[in-house]
Amino acid sequence: DQQVKQNSPSLSVQEGRISILNCDYTNSMFDYFLWYKKYPAEGPTFLISISSIKDKNEDGRFTVFLNKSAKHLSLHIVPSQPGDSAVYFCAAGGGGGSNYKLTFGKGTLLTVNP
Amino acid sequence: EPEVTQTPSHQVTQMGQEVILRCVPISNHLYFYWYRQILGQKVEFLVSFYNNEISEKSEIFDDQFSVERPDGSNFTLKIRSTKLEDSAMYFCASSEPLQGSSAFFGQGTRLTVV
């Protein structure tokens, strides 16, 4: 039961260009969404989040967009840097009374080429 | 910056043995979690813990698993009789008791069952 889906297992972009990572969800009860970045042999690191009452949240080079009607969110990184190369996980929380647990997607490996 | 710490970083154990994975959550956080990631798969929720009791658990968290907060700082995951399929990265996380707050993850314990 994949409630959070990241359909692209990998993405490769050139340094300086925009990276767009996508995520879809099925549970309409989710009311907040987060992006985590993960390097090999490390734990996920929180990047940015968005509440379901918003459609955009921006933090420096990172912007998350939420389209509730489409149950879709995306993470934009601009400009992309080689240090951004990592696995990016989309996560969702809320889920109708759930006690703050997060449901993760499978992740997208981003490679930013110099 | 406060962080979640986990010990050991790597644990090798014989099938059928008991293991205890340890975590020190961020001190002012009140929600604690265990997640795991089997190699090549997504990060999966195991259990959440609040106010000295389990608040939610997944179907993965069966009778061989237990969690405990033995003192004011540690949070442990015990696997009573390990199986080969328990081999994974186990991540501890903690968060403030606020809807929409991000969970902060430790660096993980790699459990290898042989």
CSV table of C-alpha atoms in Angstrom, one decimal:
chain,number,residue,atom,x,y,z
A,1,ASP,CA,0.0,0.0,0.0
A,2,GLN,CA,2.0,2.9,-1.3
A,3,GLN,CA,0.4,6.0,0.2
A,4,VAL,CA,3.3,8.1,-0.9
A,5,LYS,CA,4.9,7.6,-4.2
A,6,GLN,CA,8.0,8.9,-5.8
A,7,ASN,CA,7.9,7.5,-9.3
A,8,SER,CA,11.3,8.6,-10.4
A,9,PRO,CA,14.0,6.5,-8.8
A,10,SER,CA,16.7,8.8,-10.1
A,11,LEU,CA,17.3,12.2,-11.7
A,12,SER,CA,20.4,13.7,-13.2
A,13,VAL,CA,20.9,17.5,-13.7
A,14,GLN,CA,23.6,19.9,-14.6
A,15,GLU,CA,25.1,22.2,-12.0
A,16,GLY,CA,23.3,25.5,-12.0
A,17,ARG,CA,20.1,24.1,-13.5
A,18,ILE,CA,16.8,23.5,-11.7
A,19,SER,CA,16.1,20.1,-10.1
A,20,ILE,CA,12.5,19.1,-9.8
A,21,LEU,CA,11.6,16.2,-7.6
A,22,ASN,CA,8.1,14.9,-7.6
A,23,CYS,CA,5.9,13.1,-5.2
A,24,ASP,CA,2.3,11.9,-5.3
A,25,TYR,CA,0.1,10.7,-2.4
A,26,THR,CA,-3.2,8.9,-2.1
A,27,ASN,CA,-4.4,9.6,1.4
A,28,SER,CA,-6.4,12.8,1.4
A,29,MET,CA,-6.1,13.0,5.2
A,30,PHE,CA,-2.4,13.8,5.1
A,31,ASP,CA,-2.1,17.4,6.3
A,32,TYR,CA,1.6,18.1,6.2
A,33,PHE,CA,4.4,17.1,3.9
A,34,LEU,CA,8.1,17.1,4.3
A,35,TRP,CA,11.2,16.5,2.2
A,36,TYR,CA,14.2,14.8,3.6
A,37,LYS,CA,17.7,14.5,2.1
A,38,LYS,CA,19.8,11.4,2.8
A,39,TYR,CA,23.4,10.7,2.2
A,40,PRO,CA,24.7,7.1,2.3
A,41,ALA,CA,25.3,5.7,5.8
A,42,GLU,CA,23.5,8.7,7.4
A,43,GLY,CA,20.0,9.3,8.7
A,44,PRO,CA,17.5,11.4,6.8
A,45,THR,CA,18.0,15.1,7.3
A,46,PHE,CA,15.0,17.4,7.3
A,47,LEU,CA,15.0,19.9,4.4
A,48,ILE,CA,11.7,21.7,4.1
A,49,SER,CA,8.0,21.1,4.9
A,50,ILE,CA,4.6,22.4,3.9
A,51,SER,CA,1.2,22.4,5.5
A,52,SER,CA,-1.8,21.4,3.6
A,53,ILE,CA,-3.2,24.9,4.0
A,54,LYS,CA,-0.5,26.3,1.8
A,55,ASP,CA,0.5,25.8,-1.8
A,56,LYS,CA,4.1,27.0,-1.6
A,57,ASN,CA,6.9,27.2,0.9
A,58,GLU,CA,10.3,28.6,0.1
A,59,ASP,CA,13.6,28.3,1.9
A,60,GLY,CA,16.7,29.6,0.1
A,61,ARG,CA,17.3,27.5,-3.0
A,62,PHE,CA,14.5,25.0,-2.0
A,63,THR,CA,10.9,25.5,-2.8
A,64,VAL,CA,8.1,23.0,-2.2
A,65,PHE,CA,4.9,23.2,-4.1
A,66,LEU,CA,1.7,21.5,-3.1
A,67,ASN,CA,-1.3,20.8,-5.4
A,68,LYS,CA,-3.9,19.3,-3.1
A,69,SER,CA,-6.5,18.7,-5.8
A,70,ALA,CA,-3.9,16.6,-7.7
A,71,LYS,CA,-2.5,15.1,-4.5
A,72,HIS,CA,0.9,16.1,-5.8
A,73,LEU,CA,3.9,17.9,-4.4
A,74,SER,CA,7.2,18.8,-5.8
A,75,LEU,CA,10.6,20.1,-4.6
A,76,HIS,CA,12.5,22.6,-6.7
A,77,ILE,CA,16.1,23.2,-6.2
A,78,VAL,CA,17.6,26.1,-8.0
A,79,PRO,CA,20.4,26.5,-8.8
A,80,SER,CA,21.4,22.9,-8.2
A,81,GLN,CA,24.8,22.3,-6.8
A,82,PRO,CA,27.0,19.1,-6.8
A,83,GLY,CA,26.6,19.0,-3.0
A,84,ASP,CA,22.9,18.5,-3.5
A,85,SER,CA,23.6,15.0,-4.8
A,86,ALA,CA,21.7,12.6,-2.4
A,87,VAL,CA,18.6,10.6,-2.1
A,88,TYR,CA,15.5,12.8,-1.5
A,89,PHE,CA,12.6,11.4,0.4
A,90,CYS,CA,9.1,12.8,0.3
A,91,ALA,CA,7.2,12.2,3.5
A,92,ALA,CA,3.6,12.8,4.6
A,93,GLY,CA,2.1,13.1,8.1
A,94,GLY,CA,-1.3,13.5,9.7
A,95,GLY,CA,-3.3,10.8,8.0
A,96,GLY,CA,-6.5,11.1,10.0
A,97,GLY,CA,-5.6,11.0,13.7
A,98,SER,CA,-2.2,9.4,13.3
A,99,ASN,CA,0.1,10.5,16.0
A,100,TYR,CA,2.7,12.3,13.9
A,101,LYS,CA,4.1,9.3,12.2
A,102,LEU,CA,5.6,9.9,8.8
A,103,THR,CA,4.9,7.8,5.7
A,104,PHE,CA,7.8,7.9,3.3
A,105,GLY,CA,8.1,7.5,-0.4
A,106,LYS,CA,10.8,5.3,-1.8
A,107,GLY,CA,13.2,8.1,-2.6
A,108,THR,CA,14.7,9.7,-5.7
A,109,LEU,CA,18.5,9.7,-6.2
A,110,LEU,CA,19.5,13.2,-7.4
A,111,THR,CA,22.8,13.5,-9.1
A,112,VAL,CA,24.1,17.0,-9.9
A,113,ASN,CA,26.9,16.9,-12.4
A,114,PRO,CA,29.6,19.6,-12.3
B,1,GLU,CA,22.8,22.1,17.2
B,2,PRO,CA,20.9,19.4,19.1
B,3,GLU,CA,20.9,16.0,17.5
B,4,VAL,CA,19.6,12.4,17.9
B,5,THR,CA,22.4,10.0,18.6
B,6,GLN,CA,22.3,6.2,18.1
B,7,THR,CA,24.6,3.4,19.3
B,8,PRO,CA,26.0,1.3,18.0
B,9,SER,CA,26.6,2.4,14.5
B,10,HIS,CA,26.9,-1.2,13.3
B,11,GLN,CA,25.7,-4.4,15.1
B,12,VAL,CA,26.3,-7.9,13.8
B,13,THR,CA,24.3,-10.7,15.5
B,14,GLN,CA,23.6,-14.3,15.1
B,15,MET,CA,20.1,-15.3,14.1
B,16,GLY,CA,17.9,-16.0,17.1
B,17,GLN,CA,19.9,-13.7,19.4
B,18,GLU,CA,18.4,-10.6,21.1
B,19,VAL,CA,19.7,-7.2,20.2
B,20,ILE,CA,19.1,-3.8,21.8
B,21,LEU,CA,19.5,-0.6,19.7
B,22,ARG,CA,20.0,2.5,21.6
B,23,CYS,CA,19.0,6.1,21.0
B,24,VAL,CA,19.3,9.4,22.8
B,25,PRO,CA,16.6,11.7,21.4
B,26,ILE,CA,16.8,15.5,21.4
B,27,SER,CA,16.2,16.6,25.0
B,28,ASN,CA,13.1,18.7,24.7
B,29,HIS,CA,11.3,16.4,22.3
B,30,LEU,CA,8.5,14.3,23.5
B,31,TYR,CA,7.7,12.0,20.6
B,32,PHE,CA,10.1,9.2,19.7
B,33,TYR,CA,10.1,6.9,16.8
B,34,TRP,CA,11.8,4.0,15.2
B,35,TYR,CA,12.0,3.5,11.5
B,36,ARG,CA,13.9,1.0,9.4
B,37,GLN,CA,15.3,0.8,5.9
B,38,ILE,CA,16.0,-2.5,4.3
B,39,LEU,CA,18.8,-2.2,1.7
B,40,GLY,CA,17.4,-0.7,-1.5
B,41,GLN,CA,13.9,-0.2,0.0
B,42,LYS,CA,12.1,2.7,1.4
B,43,VAL,CA,12.2,4.0,5.0
B,44,GLU,CA,9.4,2.3,6.9
B,45,PHE,CA,7.7,3.4,10.1
B,46,LEU,CA,7.9,0.9,13.0
B,47,VAL,CA,6.6,2.6,16.1
B,48,SER,CA,6.0,5.9,17.8
B,49,PHE,CA,6.2,6.4,21.6
B,50,TYR,CA,4.8,9.2,23.7
B,51,ASN,CA,4.2,9.6,27.4
B,52,ASN,CA,5.9,6.3,28.2
B,53,GLU,CA,3.8,4.2,26.0
B,54,ILE,CA,3.4,3.2,22.4
B,55,SER,CA,1.1,5.5,20.5
B,56,GLU,CA,1.2,3.8,17.2
B,57,LYS,CA,2.9,0.8,15.6
B,58,SER,CA,3.0,-0.7,12.2
B,59,GLU,CA,2.3,-4.3,11.2
B,60,ILE,CA,6.1,-4.8,11.0
B,61,PHE,CA,6.3,-4.2,14.8
B,62,ASP,CA,5.2,-7.6,15.9
B,63,ASP,CA,5.7,-9.4,19.2
B,64,GLN,CA,9.5,-9.8,18.8
B,65,PHE,CA,9.9,-6.0,18.9
B,66,SER,CA,9.6,-3.9,22.0
B,67,VAL,CA,10.6,-0.3,22.9
B,68,GLU,CA,11.4,1.2,26.2
B,69,ARG,CA,12.5,4.5,27.7
B,70,PRO,CA,14.5,3.1,30.7
B,71,ASP,CA,15.5,6.6,32.0
B,72,GLY,CA,15.1,10.2,31.1
B,73,SER,CA,17.4,10.2,28.1
B,74,ASN,CA,17.5,6.8,26.4
B,75,PHE,CA,15.1,5.2,24.0
B,76,THR,CA,15.7,1.6,23.1
B,77,LEU,CA,14.4,-0.9,20.5
B,78,LYS,CA,14.7,-4.5,21.4
B,79,ILE,CA,14.4,-7.4,18.9
B,80,ARG,CA,14.0,-10.5,20.9
B,81,SER,CA,14.9,-13.3,18.5
B,82,THR,CA,16.5,-11.8,15.4
B,83,LYS,CA,15.8,-13.2,11.9
B,84,LEU,CA,17.8,-12.8,8.7
B,85,GLU,CA,15.1,-10.4,7.4
B,86,ASP,CA,15.6,-8.1,10.3
B,87,SER,CA,18.9,-7.0,8.7
B,88,ALA,CA,18.4,-3.3,7.9
B,89,MET,CA,19.3,0.3,8.9
B,90,TYR,CA,17.3,1.3,12.0
B,91,PHE,CA,16.7,5.0,12.5
B,92,CYS,CA,15.6,6.6,15.7
B,93,ALA,CA,13.8,9.9,15.4
B,94,SER,CA,12.3,12.4,17.7
B,95,SER,CA,10.0,15.4,17.4
B,96,GLU,CA,8.1,18.1,19.3
B,97,PRO,CA,4.5,17.3,20.1
B,98,LEU,CA,3.3,19.7,17.5
B,99,GLN,CA,1.3,18.7,14.4
B,100,GLY,CA,3.4,19.5,11.4
B,101,SER,CA,6.7,19.5,13.2
B,102,SER,CA,9.6,17.7,11.5
B,103,ALA,CA,11.1,14.6,12.9
B,104,PHE,CA,14.8,14.7,13.4
B,105,PHE,CA,16.7,11.5,12.7
B,106,GLY,CA,19.8,9.8,14.1
B,107,GLN,CA,22.5,8.5,11.9
B,108,GLY,CA,21.2,5.0,12.1
B,109,THR,CA,22.3,1.6,13.3
B,110,ARG,CA,23.1,-1.0,10.7
B,111,LEU,CA,21.9,-4.3,11.9
B,112,THR,CA,23.3,-7.4,10.2
B,113,VAL,CA,21.8,-10.8,11.2
B,114,VAL,CA,24.0,-13.7,10.1
